CSV table of C-alpha atoms in Angstrom, one decimal:
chain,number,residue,atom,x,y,z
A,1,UNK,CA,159.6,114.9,151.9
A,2,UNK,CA,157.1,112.6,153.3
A,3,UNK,CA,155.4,113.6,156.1
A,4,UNK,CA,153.0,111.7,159.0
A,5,UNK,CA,151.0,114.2,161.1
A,6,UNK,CA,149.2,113.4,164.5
A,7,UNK,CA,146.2,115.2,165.8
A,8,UNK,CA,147.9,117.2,168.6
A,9,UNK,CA,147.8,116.6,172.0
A,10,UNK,CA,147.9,115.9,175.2
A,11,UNK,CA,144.8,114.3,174.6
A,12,UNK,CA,142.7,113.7,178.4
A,13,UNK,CA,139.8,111.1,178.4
A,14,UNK,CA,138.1,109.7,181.8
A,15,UNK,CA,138.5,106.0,182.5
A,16,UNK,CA,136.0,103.7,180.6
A,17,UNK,CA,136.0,106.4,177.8
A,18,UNK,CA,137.2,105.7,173.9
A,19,UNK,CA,140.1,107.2,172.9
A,20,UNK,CA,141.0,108.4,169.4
A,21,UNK,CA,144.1,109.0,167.6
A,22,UNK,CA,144.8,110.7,163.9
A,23,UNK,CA,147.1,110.5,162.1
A,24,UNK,CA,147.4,111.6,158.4
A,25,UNK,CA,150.2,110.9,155.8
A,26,UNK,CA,151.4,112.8,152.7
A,27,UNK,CA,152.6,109.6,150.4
A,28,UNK,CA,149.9,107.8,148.5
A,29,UNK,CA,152.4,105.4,147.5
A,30,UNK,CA,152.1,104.2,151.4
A,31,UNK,CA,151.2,100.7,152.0
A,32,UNK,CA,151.5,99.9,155.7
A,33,UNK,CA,150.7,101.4,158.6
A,34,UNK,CA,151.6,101.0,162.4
A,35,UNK,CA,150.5,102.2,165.9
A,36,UNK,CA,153.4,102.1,168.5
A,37,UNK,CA,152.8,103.1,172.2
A,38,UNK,CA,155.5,104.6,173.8
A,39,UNK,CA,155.7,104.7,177.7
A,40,UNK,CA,157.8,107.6,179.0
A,41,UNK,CA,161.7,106.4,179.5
A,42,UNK,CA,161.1,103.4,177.0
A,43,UNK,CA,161.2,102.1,173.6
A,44,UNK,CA,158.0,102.0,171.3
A,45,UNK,CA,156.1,98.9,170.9
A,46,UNK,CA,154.1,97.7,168.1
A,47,UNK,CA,150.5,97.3,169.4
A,48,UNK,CA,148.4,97.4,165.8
A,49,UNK,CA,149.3,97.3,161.9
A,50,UNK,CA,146.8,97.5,158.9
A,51,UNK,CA,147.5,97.6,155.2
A,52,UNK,CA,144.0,97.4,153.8
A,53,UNK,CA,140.7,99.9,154.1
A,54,UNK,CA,138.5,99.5,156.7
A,55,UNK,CA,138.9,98.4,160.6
A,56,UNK,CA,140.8,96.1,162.0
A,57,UNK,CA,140.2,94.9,165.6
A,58,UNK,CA,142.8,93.4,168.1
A,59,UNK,CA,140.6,93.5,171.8
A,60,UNK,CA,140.1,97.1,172.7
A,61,UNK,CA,142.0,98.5,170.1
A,62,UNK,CA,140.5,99.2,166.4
A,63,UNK,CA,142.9,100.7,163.8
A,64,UNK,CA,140.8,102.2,160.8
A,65,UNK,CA,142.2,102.8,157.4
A,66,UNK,CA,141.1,105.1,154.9
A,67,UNK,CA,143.4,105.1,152.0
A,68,UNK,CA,141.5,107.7,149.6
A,69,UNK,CA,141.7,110.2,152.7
A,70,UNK,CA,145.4,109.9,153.6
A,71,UNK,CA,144.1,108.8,156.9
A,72,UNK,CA,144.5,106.3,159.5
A,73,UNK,CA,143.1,106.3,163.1
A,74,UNK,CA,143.3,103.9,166.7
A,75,UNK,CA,140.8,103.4,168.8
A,76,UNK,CA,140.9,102.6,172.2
A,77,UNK,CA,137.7,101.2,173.6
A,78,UNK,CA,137.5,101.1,177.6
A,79,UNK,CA,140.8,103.4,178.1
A,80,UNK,CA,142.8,102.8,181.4
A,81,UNK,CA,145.3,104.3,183.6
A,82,UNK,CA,147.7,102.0,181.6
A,83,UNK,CA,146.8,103.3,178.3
A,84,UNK,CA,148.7,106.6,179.5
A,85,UNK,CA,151.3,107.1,177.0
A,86,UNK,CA,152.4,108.2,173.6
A,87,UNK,CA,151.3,106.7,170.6
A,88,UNK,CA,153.4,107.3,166.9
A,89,UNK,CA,152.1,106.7,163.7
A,90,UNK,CA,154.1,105.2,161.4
A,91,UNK,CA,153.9,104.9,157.6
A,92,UNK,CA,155.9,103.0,154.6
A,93,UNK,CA,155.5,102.5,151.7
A,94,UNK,CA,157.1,98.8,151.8
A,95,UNK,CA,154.8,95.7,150.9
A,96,UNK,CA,154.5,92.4,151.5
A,97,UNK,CA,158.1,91.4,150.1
A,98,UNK,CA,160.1,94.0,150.5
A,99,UNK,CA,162.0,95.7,154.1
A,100,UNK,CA,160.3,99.4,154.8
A,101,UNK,CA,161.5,102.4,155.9
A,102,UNK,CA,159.1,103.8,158.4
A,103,UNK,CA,158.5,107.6,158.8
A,104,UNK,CA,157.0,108.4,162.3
A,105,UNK,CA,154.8,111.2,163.6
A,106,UNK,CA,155.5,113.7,166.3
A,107,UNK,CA,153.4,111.8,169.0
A,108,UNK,CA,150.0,112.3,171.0
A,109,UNK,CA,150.4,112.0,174.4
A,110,UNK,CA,147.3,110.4,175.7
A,111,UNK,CA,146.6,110.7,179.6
A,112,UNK,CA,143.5,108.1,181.1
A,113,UNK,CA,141.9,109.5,184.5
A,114,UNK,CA,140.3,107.3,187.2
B,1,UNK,CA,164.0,83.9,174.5
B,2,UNK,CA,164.2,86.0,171.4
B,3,UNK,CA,164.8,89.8,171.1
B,4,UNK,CA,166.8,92.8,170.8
B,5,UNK,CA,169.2,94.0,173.2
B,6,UNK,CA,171.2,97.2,173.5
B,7,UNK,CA,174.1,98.3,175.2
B,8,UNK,CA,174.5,100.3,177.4
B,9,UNK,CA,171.7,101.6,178.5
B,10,UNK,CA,173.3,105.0,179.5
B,11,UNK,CA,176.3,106.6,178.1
B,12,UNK,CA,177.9,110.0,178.3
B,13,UNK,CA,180.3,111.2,175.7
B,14,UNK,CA,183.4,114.4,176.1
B,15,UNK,CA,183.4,116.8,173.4
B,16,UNK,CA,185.5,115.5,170.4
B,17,UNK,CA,184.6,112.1,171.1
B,18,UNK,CA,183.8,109.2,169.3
B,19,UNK,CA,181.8,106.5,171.1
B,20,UNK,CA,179.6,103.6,169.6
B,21,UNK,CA,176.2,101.8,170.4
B,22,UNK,CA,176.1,98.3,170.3
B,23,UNK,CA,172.7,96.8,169.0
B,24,UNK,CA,172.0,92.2,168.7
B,25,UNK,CA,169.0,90.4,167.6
B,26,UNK,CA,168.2,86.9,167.5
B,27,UNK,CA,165.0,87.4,165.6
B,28,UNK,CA,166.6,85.8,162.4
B,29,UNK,CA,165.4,89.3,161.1
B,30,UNK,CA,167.1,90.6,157.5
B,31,UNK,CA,166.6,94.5,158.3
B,32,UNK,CA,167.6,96.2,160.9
B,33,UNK,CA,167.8,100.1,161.1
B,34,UNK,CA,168.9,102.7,163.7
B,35,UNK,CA,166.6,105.8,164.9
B,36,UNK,CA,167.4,108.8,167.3
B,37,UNK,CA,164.5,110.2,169.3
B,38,UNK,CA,164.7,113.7,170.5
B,39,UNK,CA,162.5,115.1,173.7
B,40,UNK,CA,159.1,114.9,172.5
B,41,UNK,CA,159.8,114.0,169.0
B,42,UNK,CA,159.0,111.2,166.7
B,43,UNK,CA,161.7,109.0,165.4
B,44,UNK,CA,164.3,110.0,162.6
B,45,UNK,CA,165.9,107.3,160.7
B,46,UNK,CA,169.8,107.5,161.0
B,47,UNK,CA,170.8,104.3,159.0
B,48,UNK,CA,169.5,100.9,157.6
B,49,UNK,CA,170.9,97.3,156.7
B,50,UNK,CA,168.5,95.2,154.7
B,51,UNK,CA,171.4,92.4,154.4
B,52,UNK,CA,175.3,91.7,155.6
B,53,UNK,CA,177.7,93.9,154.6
B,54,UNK,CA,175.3,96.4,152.6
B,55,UNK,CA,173.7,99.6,154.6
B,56,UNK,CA,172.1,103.1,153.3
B,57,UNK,CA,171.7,106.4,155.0
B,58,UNK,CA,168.5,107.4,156.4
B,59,UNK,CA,167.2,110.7,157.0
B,60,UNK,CA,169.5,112.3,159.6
B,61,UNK,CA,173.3,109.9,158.7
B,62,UNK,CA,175.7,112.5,158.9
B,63,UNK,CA,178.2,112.5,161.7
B,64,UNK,CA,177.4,108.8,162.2
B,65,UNK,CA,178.6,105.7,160.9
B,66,UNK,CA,177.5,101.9,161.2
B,67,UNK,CA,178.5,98.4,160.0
B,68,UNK,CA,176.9,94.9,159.3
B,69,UNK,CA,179.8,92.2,159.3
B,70,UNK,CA,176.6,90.0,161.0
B,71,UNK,CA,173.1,89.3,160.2
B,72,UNK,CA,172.9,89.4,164.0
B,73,UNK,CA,175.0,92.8,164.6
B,74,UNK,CA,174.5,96.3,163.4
B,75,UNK,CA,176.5,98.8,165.5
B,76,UNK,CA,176.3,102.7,165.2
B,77,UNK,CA,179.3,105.0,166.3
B,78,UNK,CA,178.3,108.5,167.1
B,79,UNK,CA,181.5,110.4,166.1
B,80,UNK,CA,182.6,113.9,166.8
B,81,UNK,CA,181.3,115.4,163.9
B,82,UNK,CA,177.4,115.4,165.5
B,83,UNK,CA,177.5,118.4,166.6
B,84,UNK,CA,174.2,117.9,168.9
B,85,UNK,CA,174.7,114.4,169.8
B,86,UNK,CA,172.1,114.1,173.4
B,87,UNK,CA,169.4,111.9,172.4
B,88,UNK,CA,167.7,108.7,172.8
B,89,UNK,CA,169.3,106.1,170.3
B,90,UNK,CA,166.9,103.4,169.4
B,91,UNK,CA,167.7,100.2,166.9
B,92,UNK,CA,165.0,98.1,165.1
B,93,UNK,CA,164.2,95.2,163.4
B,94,UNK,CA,162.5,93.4,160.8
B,95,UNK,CA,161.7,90.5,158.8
B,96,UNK,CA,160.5,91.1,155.2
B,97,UNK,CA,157.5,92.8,154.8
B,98,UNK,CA,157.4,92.7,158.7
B,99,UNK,CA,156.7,95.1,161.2
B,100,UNK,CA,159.6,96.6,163.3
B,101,UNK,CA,160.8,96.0,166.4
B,102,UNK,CA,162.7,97.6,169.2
B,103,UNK,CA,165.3,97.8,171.6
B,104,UNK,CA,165.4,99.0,174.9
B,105,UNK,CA,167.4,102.0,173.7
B,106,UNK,CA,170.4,103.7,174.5
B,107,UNK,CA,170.2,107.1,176.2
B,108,UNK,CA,173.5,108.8,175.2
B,109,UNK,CA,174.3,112.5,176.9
B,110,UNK,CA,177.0,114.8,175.8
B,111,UNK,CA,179.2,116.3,178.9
């Protein structure tokens, strides 16, 4: 059974603050990995993916990848009110020319303060 | 303006009933896949469609059933034999080797 874990929340920061989220994964075979925020009452939406070690950057966010760890993290630089949300992890095993199954994480609610 | 709707938006279902979700795309995407979100869950995979006419089961498929007569369609009924069928119903899709994307969602509520 392949399993994604997320560091347990609700996770509080002040606004300005960085945020970071965990997520570890069982399957070594995995490939691709994806940070979806989820605002309560709505559908996920894909805000970062990374398939190789190391940090990738997209404005305030950083996803870092660490493949001999089983871990991959997202870091939210100058959090906001509007960051307030859930974020899943989610993990396949697909690659660049095949269609992937994703398996998700259980969520970390993250809560930005003024 | 491209995307993926789902219909409805809200939908209660009587004991013994069947009642199905309807999910488009005009992505042009191959895949598309069907999830249910529980209250503060992740998402479990119910079924998936990599290509017309061909589907497999995911994680949680029993007491559901889908179809793909369309690249553009994949609809999901939720019949009577899921038992604990309350749940946020979310479809997905994706081009190949492509990150997923998702509809608005379906919020379906046993009466």
């Amino acid at each position: 059974q392949k399993e994604v874990e997320q560091n347990s929340g609700p996770l509080s920061v002040p606004e300005g603050a960085i945020a970071s989220l965990n997520c570890t994964y069982s399957d070594r075979g995995s490939q691709s990995f994806f940070w979806y925020r989820q605002y309560s009452g709505k559908s996920p939406e894909l805000i970062m993916f990374i398939y190789s070690n190391g940090d990738k950057e997209d404005g305030r966010f950083t996803a870092q990848l660490n493949k001999a760890s089983q871990y991959v993290s997202l870091l939210i630089r100058d959090s906001q009110p509007s960051d307030s949300a859930t974020y899943l992890c989610a993990v396949t095993d697909a690659g660049g020319t095949s269609y992937g199954k994703l398996t998700f994480g259980q969520g970390t609610i993250l809560t930005v303060h003024p | 303006d491209g995307g993926i709707t789902q219909s409805p938006k809200y939908l209660f279902r009587k004991e013994g009933q069947n009642v199905t979700l309807s999910c488009e795309q005009n992505l042009n995407h191959d895949a598309m896949y069907w999830y249910r979100q529980d209250p503060g869950q992740g998402l479990r995979l119910i079924y998936y469609s990599q290509i017309v006419n061909d589907f497999q089961k995911g994680d949680i498929a029993e007491g559901y059933s889908v179809s793909r007569e369309k690249k553009e369609s994949f609809p999901l009924t939720v019949t009577s034999a899921q038992k604990n069928p309350t749940a946020f119903y979310l479809c997905a899709s994706s081009a190949q080797g492509g990150e997923q994307f998702f509809g608005p969602g379906t919020r379906l509520t046993v009466l």
